[in-house]
C-alpha atoms as a printed R data frame, in Angstrom:
    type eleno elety resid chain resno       x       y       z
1   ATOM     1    CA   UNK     A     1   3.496  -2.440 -65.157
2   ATOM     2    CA   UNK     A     2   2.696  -5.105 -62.500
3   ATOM     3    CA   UNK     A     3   2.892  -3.307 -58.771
4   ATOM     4    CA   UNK     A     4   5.590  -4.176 -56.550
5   ATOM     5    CA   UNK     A     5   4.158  -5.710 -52.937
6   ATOM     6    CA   UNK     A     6   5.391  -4.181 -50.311
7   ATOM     7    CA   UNK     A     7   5.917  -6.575 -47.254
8   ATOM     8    CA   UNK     A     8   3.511  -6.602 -44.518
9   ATOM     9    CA   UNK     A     9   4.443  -4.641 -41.480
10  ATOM    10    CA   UNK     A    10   6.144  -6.191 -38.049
11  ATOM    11    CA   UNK     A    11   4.890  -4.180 -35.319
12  ATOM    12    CA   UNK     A    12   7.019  -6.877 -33.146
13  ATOM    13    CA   UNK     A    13  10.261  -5.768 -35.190
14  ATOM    14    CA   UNK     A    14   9.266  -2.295 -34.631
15  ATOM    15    CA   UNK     A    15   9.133  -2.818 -30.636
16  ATOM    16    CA   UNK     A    16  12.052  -4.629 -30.460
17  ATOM    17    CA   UNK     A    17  14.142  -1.412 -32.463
18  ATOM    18    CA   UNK     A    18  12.539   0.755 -29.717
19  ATOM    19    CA   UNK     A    19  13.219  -1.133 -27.007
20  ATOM    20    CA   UNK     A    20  17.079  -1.721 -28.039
21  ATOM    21    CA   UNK     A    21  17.495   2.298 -27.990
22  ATOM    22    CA   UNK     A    22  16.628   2.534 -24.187
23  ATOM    23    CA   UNK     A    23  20.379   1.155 -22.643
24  ATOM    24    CA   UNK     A    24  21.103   1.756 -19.242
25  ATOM    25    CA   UNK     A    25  23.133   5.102 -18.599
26  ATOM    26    CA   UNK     A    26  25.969   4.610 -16.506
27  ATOM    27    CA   UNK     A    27  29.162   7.151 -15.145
28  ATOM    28    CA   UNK     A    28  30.453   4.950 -12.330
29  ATOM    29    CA   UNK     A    29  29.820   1.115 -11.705
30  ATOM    30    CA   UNK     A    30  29.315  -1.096  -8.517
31  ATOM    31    CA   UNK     A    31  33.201  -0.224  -7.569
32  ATOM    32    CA   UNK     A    32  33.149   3.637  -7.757
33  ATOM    33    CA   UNK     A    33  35.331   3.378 -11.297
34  ATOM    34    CA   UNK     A    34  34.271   5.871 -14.172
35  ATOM    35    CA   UNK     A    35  33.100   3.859 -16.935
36  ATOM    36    CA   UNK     A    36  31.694   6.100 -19.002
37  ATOM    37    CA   UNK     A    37  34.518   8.889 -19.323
38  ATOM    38    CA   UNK     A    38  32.766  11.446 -21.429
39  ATOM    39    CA   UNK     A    39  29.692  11.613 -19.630
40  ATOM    40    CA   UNK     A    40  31.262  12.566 -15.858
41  ATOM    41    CA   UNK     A    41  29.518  16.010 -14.934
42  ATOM    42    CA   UNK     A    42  32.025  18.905 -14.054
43  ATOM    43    CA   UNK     A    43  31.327  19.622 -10.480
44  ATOM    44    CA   UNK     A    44  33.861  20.940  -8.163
45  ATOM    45    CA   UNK     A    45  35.692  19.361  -5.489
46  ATOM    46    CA   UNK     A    46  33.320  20.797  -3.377
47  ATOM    47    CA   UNK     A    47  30.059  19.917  -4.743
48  ATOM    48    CA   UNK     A    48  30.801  16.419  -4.608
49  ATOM    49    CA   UNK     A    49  31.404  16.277  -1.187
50  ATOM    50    CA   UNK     A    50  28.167  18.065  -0.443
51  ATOM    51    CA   UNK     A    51  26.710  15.485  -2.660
52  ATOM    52    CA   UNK     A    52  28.170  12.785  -0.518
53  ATOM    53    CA   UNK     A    53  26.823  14.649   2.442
54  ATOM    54    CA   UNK     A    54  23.183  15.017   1.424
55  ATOM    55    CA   UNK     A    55  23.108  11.417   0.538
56  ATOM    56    CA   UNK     A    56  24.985  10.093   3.965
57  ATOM    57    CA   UNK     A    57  22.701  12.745   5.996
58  ATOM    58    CA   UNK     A    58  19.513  11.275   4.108
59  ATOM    59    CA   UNK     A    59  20.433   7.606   5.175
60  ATOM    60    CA   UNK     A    60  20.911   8.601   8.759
61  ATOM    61    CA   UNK     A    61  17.652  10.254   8.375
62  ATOM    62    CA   UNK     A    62  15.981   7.010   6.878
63  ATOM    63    CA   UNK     A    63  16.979   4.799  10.012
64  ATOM    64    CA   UNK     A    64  16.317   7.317  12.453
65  ATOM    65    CA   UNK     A    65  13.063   7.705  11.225
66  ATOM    66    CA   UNK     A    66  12.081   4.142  11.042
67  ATOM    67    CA   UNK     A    67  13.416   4.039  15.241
68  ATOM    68    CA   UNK     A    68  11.071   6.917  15.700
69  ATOM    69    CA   UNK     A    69   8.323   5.224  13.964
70  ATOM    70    CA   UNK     A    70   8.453   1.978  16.032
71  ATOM    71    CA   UNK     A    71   8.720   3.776  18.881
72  ATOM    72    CA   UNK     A    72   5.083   5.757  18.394
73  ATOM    73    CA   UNK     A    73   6.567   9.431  17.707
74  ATOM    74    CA   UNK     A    74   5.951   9.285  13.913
75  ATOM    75    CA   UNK     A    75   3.239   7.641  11.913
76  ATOM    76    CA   UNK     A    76   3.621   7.405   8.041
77  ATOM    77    CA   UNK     A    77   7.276   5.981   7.081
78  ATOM    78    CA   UNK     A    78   7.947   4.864   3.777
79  ATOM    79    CA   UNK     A    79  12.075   3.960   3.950
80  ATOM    80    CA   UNK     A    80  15.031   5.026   1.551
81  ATOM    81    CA   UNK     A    81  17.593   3.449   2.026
82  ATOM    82    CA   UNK     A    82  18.898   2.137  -1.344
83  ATOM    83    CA   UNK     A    83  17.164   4.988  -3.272
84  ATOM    84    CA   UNK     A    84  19.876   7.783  -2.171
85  ATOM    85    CA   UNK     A    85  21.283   8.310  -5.461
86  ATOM    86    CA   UNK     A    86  17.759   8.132  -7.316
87  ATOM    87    CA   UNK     A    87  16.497  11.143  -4.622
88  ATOM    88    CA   UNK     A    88  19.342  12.949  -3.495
89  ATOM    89    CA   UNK     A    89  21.562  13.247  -6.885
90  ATOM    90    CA   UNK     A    90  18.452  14.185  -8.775
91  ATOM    91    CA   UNK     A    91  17.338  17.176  -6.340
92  ATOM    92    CA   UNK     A    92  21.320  18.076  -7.066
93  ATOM    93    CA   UNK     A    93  20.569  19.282 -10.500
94  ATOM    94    CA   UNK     A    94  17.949  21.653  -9.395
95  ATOM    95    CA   UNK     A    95  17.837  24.910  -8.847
96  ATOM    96    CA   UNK     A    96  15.867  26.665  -5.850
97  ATOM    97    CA   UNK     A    97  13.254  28.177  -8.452
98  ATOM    98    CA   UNK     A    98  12.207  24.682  -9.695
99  ATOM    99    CA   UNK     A    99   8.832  22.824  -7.635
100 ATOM   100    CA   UNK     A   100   8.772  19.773  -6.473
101 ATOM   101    CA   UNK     A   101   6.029  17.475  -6.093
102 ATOM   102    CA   UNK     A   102   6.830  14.059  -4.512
103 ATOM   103    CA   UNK     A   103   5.356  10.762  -3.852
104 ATOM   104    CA   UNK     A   104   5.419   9.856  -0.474
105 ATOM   105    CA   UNK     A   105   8.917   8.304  -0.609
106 ATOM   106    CA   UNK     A   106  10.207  11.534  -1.107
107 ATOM   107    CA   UNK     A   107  10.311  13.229   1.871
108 ATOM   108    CA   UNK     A   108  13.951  13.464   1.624
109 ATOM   109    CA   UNK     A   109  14.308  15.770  -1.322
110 ATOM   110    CA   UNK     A   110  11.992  18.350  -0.206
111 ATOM   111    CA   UNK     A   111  13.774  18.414   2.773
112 ATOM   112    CA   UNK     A   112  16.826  19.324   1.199
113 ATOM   113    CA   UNK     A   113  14.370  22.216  -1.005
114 ATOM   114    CA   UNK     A   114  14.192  23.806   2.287
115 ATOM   115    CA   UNK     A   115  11.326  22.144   4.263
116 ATOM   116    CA   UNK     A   116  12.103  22.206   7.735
117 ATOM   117    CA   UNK     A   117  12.561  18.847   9.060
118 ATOM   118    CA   UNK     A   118  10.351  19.391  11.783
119 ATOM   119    CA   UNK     A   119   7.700  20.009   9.604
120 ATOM   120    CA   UNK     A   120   8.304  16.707   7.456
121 ATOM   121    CA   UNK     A   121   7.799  15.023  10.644
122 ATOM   122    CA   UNK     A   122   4.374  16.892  11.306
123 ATOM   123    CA   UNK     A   123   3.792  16.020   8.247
124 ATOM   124    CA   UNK     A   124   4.375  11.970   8.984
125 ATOM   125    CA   UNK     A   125   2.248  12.590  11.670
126 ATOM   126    CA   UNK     A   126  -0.465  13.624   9.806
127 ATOM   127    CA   UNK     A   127  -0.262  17.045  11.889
128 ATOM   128    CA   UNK     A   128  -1.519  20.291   9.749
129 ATOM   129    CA   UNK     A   129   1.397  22.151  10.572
130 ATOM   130    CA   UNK     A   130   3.430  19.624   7.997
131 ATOM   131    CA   UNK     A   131   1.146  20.829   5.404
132 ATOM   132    CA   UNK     A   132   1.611  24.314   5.807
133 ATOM   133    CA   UNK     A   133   4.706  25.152   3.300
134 ATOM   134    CA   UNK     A   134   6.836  28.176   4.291
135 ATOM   135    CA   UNK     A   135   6.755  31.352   2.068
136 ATOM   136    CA   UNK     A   136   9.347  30.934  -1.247
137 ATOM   137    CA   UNK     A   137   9.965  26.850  -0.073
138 ATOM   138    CA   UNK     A   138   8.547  25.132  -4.101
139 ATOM   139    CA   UNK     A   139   7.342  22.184  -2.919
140 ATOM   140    CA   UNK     A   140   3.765  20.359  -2.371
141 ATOM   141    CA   UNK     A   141   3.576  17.906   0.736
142 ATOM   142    CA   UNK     A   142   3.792  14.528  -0.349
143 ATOM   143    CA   UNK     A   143   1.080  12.332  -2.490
144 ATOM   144    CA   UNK     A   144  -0.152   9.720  -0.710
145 ATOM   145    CA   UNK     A   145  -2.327   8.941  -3.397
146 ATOM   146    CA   UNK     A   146  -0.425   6.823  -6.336
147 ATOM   147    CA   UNK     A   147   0.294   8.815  -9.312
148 ATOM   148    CA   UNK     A   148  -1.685  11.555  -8.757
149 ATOM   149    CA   UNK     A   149   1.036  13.941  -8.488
150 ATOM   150    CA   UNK     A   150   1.892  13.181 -12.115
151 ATOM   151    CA   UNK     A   151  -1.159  15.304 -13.058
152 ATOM   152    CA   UNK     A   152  -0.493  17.787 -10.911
153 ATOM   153    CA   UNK     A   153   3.046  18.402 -12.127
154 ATOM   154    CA   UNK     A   154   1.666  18.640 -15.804
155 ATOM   155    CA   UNK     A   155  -0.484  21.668 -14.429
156 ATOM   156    CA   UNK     A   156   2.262  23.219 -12.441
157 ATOM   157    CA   UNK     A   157   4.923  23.016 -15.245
158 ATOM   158    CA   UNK     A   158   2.174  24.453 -17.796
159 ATOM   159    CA   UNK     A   159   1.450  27.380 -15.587
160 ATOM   160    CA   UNK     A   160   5.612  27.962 -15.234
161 ATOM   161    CA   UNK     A   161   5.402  27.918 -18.770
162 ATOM   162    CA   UNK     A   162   2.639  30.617 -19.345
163 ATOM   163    CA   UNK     A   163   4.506  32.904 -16.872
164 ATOM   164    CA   UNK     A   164   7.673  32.603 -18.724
165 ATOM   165    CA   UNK     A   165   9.743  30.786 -15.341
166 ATOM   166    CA   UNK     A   166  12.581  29.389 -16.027
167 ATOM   167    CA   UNK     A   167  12.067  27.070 -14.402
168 ATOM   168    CA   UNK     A   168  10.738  22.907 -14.039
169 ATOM   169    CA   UNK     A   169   8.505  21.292 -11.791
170 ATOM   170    CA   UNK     A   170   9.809  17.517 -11.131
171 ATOM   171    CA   UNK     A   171   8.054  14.429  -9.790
172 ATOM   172    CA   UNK     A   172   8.426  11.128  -8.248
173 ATOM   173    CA   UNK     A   173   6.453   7.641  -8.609
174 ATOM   174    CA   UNK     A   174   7.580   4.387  -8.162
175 ATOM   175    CA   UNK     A   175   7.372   1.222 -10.827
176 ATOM   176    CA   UNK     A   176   3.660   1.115  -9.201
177 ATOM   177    CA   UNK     A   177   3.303   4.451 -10.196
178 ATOM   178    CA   UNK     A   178   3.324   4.020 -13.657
179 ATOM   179    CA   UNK     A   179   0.760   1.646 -13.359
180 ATOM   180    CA   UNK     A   180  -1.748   3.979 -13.210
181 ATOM   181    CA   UNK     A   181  -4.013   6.240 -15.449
182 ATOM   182    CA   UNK     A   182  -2.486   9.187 -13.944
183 ATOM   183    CA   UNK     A   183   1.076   8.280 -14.877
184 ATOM   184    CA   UNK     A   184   0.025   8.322 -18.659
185 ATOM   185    CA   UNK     A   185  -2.337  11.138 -18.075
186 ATOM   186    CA   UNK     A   186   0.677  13.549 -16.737
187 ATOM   187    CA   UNK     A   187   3.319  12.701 -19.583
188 ATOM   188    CA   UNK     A   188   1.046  13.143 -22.469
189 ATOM   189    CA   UNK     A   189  -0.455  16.052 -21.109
190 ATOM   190    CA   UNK     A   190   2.551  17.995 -20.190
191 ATOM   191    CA   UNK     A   191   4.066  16.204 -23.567
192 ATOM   192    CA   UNK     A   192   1.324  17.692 -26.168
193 ATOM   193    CA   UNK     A   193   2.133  21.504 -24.048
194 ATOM   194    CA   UNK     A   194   5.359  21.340 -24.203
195 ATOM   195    CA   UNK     A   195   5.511  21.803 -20.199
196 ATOM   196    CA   UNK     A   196   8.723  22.182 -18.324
197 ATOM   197    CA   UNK     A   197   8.684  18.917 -16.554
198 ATOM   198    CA   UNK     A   198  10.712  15.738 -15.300
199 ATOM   199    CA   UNK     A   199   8.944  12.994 -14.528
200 ATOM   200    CA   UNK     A   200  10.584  10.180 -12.725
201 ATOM   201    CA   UNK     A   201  10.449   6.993 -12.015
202 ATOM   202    CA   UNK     A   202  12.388   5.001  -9.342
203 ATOM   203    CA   UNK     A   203  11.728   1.540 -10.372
204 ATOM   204    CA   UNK     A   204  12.929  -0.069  -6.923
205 ATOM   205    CA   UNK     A   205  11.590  -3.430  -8.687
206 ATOM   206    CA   UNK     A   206   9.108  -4.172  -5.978
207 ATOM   207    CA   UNK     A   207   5.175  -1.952  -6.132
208 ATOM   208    CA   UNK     A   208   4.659  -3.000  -2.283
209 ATOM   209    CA   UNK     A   209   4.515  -6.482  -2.717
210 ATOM   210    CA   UNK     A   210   4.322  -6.954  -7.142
211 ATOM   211    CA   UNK     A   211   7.292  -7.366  -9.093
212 ATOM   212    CA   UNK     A   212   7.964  -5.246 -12.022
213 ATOM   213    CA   UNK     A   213   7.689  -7.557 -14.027
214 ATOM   214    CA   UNK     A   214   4.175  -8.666 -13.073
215 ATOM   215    CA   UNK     A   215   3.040  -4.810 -14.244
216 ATOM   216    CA   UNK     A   216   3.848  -4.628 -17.567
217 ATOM   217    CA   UNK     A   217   5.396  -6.175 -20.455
218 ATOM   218    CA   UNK     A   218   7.192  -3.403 -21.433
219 ATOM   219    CA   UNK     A   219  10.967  -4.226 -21.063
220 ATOM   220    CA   UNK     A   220  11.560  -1.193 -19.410
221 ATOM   221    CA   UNK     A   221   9.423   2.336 -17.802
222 ATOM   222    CA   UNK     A   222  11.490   4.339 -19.885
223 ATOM   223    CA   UNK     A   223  10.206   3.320 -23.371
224 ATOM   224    CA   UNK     A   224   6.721   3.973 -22.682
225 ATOM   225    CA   UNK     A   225   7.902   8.221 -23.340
226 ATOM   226    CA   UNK     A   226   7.734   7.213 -26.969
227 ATOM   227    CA   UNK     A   227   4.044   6.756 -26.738
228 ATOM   228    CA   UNK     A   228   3.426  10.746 -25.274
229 ATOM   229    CA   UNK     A   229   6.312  11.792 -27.397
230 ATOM   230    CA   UNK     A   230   8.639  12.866 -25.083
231 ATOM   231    CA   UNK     A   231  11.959  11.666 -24.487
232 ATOM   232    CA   UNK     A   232  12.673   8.559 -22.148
233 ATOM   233    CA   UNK     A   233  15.671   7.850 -20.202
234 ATOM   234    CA   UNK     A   234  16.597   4.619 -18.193
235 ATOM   235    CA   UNK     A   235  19.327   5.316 -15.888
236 ATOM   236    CA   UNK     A   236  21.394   3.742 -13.394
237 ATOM   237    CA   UNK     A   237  19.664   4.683  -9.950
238 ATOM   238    CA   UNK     A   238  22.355   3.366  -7.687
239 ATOM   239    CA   UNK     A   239  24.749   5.602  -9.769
240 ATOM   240    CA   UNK     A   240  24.784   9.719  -8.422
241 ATOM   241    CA   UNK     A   241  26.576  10.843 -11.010
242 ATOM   242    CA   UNK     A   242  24.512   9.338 -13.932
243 ATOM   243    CA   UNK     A   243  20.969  10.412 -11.851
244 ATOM   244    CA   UNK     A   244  22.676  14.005 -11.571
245 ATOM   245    CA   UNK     A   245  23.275  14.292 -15.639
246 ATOM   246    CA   UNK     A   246  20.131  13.109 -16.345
247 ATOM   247    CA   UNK     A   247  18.290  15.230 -14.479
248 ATOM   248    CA   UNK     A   248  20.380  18.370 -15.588
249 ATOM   249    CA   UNK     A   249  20.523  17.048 -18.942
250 ATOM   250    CA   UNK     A   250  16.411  16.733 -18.754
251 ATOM   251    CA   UNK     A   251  16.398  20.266 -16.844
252 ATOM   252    CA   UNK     A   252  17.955  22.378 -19.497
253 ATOM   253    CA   UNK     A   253  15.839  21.065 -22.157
254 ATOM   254    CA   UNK     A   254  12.783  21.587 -20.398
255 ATOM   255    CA   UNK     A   255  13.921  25.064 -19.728
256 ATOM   256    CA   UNK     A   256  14.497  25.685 -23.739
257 ATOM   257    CA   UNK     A   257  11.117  25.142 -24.097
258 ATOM   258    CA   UNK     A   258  12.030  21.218 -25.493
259 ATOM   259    CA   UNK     A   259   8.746  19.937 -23.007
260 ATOM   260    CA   UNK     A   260   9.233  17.547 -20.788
261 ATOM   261    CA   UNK     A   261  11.066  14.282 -20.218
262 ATOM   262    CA   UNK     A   262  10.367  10.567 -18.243
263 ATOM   263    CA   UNK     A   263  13.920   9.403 -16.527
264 ATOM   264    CA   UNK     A   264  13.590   5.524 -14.886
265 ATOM   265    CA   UNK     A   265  16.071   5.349 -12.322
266 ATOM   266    CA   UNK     A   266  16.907   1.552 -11.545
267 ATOM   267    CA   UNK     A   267  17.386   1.158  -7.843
268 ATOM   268    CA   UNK     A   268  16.351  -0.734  -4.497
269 ATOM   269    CA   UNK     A   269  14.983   0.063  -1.554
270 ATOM   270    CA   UNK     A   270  16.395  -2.752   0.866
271 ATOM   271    CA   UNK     A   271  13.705  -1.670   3.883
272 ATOM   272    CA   UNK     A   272   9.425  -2.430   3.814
273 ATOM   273    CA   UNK     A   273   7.554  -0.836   1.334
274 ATOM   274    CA   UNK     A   274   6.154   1.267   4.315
275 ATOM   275    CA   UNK     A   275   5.977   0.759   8.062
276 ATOM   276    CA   UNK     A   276   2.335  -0.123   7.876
277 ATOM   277    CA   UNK     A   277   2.688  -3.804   8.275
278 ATOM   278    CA   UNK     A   278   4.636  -4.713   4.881
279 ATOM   279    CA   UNK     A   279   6.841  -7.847   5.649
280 ATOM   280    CA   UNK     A   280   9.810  -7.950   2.341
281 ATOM   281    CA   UNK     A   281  10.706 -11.316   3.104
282 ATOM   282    CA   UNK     A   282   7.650 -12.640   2.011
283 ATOM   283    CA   UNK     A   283   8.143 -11.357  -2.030
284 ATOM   284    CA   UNK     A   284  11.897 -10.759  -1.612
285 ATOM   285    CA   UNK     A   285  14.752 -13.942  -1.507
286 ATOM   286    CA   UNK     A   286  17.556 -12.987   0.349
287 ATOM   287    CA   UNK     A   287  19.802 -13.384  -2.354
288 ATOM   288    CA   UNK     A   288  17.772 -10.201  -4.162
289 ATOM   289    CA   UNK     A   289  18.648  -8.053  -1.213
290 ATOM   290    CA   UNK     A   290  22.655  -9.098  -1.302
291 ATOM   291    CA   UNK     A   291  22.655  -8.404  -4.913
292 ATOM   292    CA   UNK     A   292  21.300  -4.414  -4.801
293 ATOM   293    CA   UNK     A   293  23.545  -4.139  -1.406
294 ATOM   294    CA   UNK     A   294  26.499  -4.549  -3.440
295 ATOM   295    CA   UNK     A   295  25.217  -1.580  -5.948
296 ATOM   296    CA   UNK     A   296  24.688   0.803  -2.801
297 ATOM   297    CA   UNK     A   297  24.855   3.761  -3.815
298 ATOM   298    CA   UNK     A   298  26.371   5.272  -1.184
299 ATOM   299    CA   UNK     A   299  29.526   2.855  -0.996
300 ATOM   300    CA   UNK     A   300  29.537   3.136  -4.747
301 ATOM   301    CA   UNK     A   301  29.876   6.564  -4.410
302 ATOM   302    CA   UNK     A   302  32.271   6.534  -1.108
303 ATOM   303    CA   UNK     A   303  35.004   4.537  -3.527
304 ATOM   304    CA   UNK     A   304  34.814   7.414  -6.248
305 ATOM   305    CA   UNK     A   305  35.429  10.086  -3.638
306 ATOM   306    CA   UNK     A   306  38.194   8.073  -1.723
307 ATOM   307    CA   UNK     A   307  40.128   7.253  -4.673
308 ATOM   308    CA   UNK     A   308  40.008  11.042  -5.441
309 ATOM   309    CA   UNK     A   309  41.323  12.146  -2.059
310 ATOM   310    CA   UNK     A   310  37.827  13.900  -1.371
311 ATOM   311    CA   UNK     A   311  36.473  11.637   1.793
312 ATOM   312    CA   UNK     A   312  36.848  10.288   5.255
313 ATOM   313    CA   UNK     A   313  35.706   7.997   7.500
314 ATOM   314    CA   UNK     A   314  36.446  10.844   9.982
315 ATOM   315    CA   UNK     A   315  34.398  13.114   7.165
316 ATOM   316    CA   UNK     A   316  31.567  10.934   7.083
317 ATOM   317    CA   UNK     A   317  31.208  10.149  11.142
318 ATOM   318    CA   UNK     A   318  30.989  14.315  11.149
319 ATOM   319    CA   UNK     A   319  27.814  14.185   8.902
320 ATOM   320    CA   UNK     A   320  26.386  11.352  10.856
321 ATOM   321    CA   UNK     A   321  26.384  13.225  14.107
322 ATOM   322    CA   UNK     A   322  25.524  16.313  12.613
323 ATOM   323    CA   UNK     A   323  22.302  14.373  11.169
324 ATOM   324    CA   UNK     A   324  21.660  12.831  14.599
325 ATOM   325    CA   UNK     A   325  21.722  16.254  16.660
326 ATOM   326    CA   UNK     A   326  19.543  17.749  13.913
327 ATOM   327    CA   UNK     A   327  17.165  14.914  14.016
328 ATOM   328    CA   UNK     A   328  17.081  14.906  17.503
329 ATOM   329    CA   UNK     A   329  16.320  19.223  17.827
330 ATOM   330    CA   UNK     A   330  13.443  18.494  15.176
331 ATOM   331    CA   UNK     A   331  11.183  15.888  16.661
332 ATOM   332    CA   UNK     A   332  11.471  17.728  20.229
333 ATOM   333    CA   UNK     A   333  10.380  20.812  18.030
334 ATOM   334    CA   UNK     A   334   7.400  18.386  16.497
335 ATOM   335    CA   UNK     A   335   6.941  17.494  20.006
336 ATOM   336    CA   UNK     A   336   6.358  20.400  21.398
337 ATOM   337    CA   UNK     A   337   4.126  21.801  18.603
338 ATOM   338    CA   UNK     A   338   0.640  21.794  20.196
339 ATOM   339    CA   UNK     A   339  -1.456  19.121  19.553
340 ATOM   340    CA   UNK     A   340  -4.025  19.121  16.584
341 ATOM   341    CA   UNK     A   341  -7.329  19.856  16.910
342 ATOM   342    CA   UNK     A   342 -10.409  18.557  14.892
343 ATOM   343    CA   UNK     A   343 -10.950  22.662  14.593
344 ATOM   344    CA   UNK     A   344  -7.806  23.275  13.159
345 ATOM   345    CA   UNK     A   345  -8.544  20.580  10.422
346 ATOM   346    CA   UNK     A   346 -11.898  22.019   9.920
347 ATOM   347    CA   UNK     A   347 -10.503  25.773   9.553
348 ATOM   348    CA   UNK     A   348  -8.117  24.738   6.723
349 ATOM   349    CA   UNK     A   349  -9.900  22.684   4.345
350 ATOM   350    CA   UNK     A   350 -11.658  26.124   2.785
351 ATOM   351    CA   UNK     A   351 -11.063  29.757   2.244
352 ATOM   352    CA   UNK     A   352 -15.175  30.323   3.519
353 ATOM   353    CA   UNK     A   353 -16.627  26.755   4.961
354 ATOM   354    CA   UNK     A   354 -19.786  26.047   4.411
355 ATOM   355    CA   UNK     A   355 -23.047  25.982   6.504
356 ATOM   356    CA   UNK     A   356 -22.399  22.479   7.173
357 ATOM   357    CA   UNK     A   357 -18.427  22.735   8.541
358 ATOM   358    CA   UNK     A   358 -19.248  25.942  10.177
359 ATOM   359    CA   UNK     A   359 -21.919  24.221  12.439
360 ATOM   360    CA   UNK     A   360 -19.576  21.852  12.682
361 ATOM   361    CA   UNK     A   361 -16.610  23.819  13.907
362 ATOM   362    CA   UNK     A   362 -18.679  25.640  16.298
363 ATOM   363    CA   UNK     A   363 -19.931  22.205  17.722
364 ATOM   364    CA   UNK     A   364 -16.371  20.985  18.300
365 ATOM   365    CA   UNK     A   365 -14.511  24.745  19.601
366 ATOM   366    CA   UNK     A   366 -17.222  24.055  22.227
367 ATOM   367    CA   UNK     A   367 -16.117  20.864  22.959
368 ATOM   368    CA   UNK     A   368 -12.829  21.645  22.895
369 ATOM   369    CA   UNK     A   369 -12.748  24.600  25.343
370 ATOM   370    CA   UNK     A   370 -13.845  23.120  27.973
């Protein structure tokens, strides 16, 4: 009997069926209305307000510390604004036992984990004393170098696993992130171990000053789970609700012992990439920033709770204060933390220092008492 040919293969067929599975998860759209019914988490009352509250607290905290920065008292800013729902409403579906290790965007979230806010502004300041994490507080001080805390959170969630924790270790990159040889070194990892982790991605569309687009041709962060074998979400980033179920959604798997999972949240951040220097209007059209300001996830979120009889403008002037007062106690407590010296730098970087650093230390404690 003459063999039947089989037709060639079309990887490009193949991509496309991936890439058509990867939809954009959704609870509540641009005017605070549920469109997606099924999918709204069951949280009380009460929990959404706090939700609210974290996320209104946490944009206070954003422009307060950008002031603060122009005005000399911190150094390292990287803004938020835009990105509430993508930080706050993913540290909402976390529990106290879970670690988290962010990029340097996401000082917010660890704050919220229980790092004193005095601290995270040591910590801008590139004071030790921001480094030093309290006692039972799961969280690393943020990565400063791209990626690299995907690695890390492959080895943190792997060691969670072989001490039977119930418990995930999350991270943070941006769409520049997952550019680099970390990003795919931390999913597959953590994918072939089966390691209790969330990855995320906040693609905020701009790495500094290069559009998405200009990264990859991959039509979305998401889909590139399917090459580590792990499951890939893309989510709506402006959306709390939707950022909330995916991480809890992502949480309890990882906690079955299902491995890990990559979540892109699609958001904005409206400020500078950082307060370094980087001028937006130079890769950003005006038109791109009134666009995302219409999906703010805050306002977004403001309409749901309104229409629900759950929130104030009286409510949410309360929280702004609140966050002012507390800003305002933590810098003077940053303030009047003594000043660093090159000996406490030297003291900390090893458990014994070596010939060299302890010459070195003795050189400048000479210097320094007098």
């Amino acid at each position: 009997m003459a063999s039947t040919k089989k037709a060639p293969l079309d990887p490009k067929k193949t991509l496309e069926k991936i890439e058509e599975q990867f939809e954009m998860f959704q609870i509540l759209n641009e005017n605070g209305e549920v469109v997606n019914e099924s999918a709204v988490p069951d949280l009380s009352d009460e929990q959404l307000q706090e939700l609210m509250r974290r996320m209104v607290y946490s944009r206070i905290l954003d422009q307060r510390s950008i002031s603060l920065n122009r005005q000399g008292r911190l150094g390292f800013v990287a803004p938020t604004a835009g990105q509430e729902a993508s930080q706050i409403a993913s540290h909402f579906a976390l529990e106290k036992e879970d670690f988290i290790l962010p990029g340097y965007r996401d000082v917010p979230q660890i704050v919220w984990h229980g790092l004193p806010l005095y601290q995270a502004f040591l910590w801008s300041r590139g004071h030790v004393g921001g480094m030093k994490i309290p006692e039972g507080v799961n969280v690393l001080p943020p990565q400063i170098i791209i990626g690299a805390q995907y690695v890390q959170t492959a080895g943190v969630a792997l060691g969670m696993k072989k001490r039977n924790k119930k418990a995930v270790a999350i991270t943070y990159t941006g769409d520049g992130g997952s550019s680099q040889g970390d990003f795919y070194e931390g999913i597959n990892f953590a994918g072939a171990f089966k390691a209790p982790a969330i990855f995320v991605v906040q693609n905020n569309q701009f790495a500094i000053s290069t559009p998405r687009e200009k990264q990859t041709s991959a039509k979305t962060i998401a889909q590139k789970a399917v090459a580590a074998g792990i499951p890939g979400q893309l989510v709506d980033g402006m959306d709390p609700l939707a950022v909330y179920v995916a991480v809890r959604d992502a949480r309890e798997r990882a906690i079955n012992g299902e491995g890990p999972t990559l979540i892109e949240t699609m958001c904005y951040r409206y400020g500078p990439h950082t307060m370094a220097g980087d001028d937006p209007t130079r890769y950003r059209t005006s038109e791109q920033d009134n666009e995302w300001e219409k999906k703010d996830p805050i306002v977004r979120f403001r309409k749901y709770l309104e229409n629900k009889g759950l929130w104030s403008e009286e409510k949410e002037n309360e929280i702004i204060e609140q966050a002012k007062e507390d800003i305002k106690a933590a810098i003077k407590k940053a303030d009047d933390t003594p000043k660093q010296k090159v000996t406490d730098l030297i003291s900390v970087m090893f458990e014994e220092l070596p010939h060299n650093l302890q010459e070195q230390n003795e050189l400048y404690k000479a210097k320094e008492s007098k």
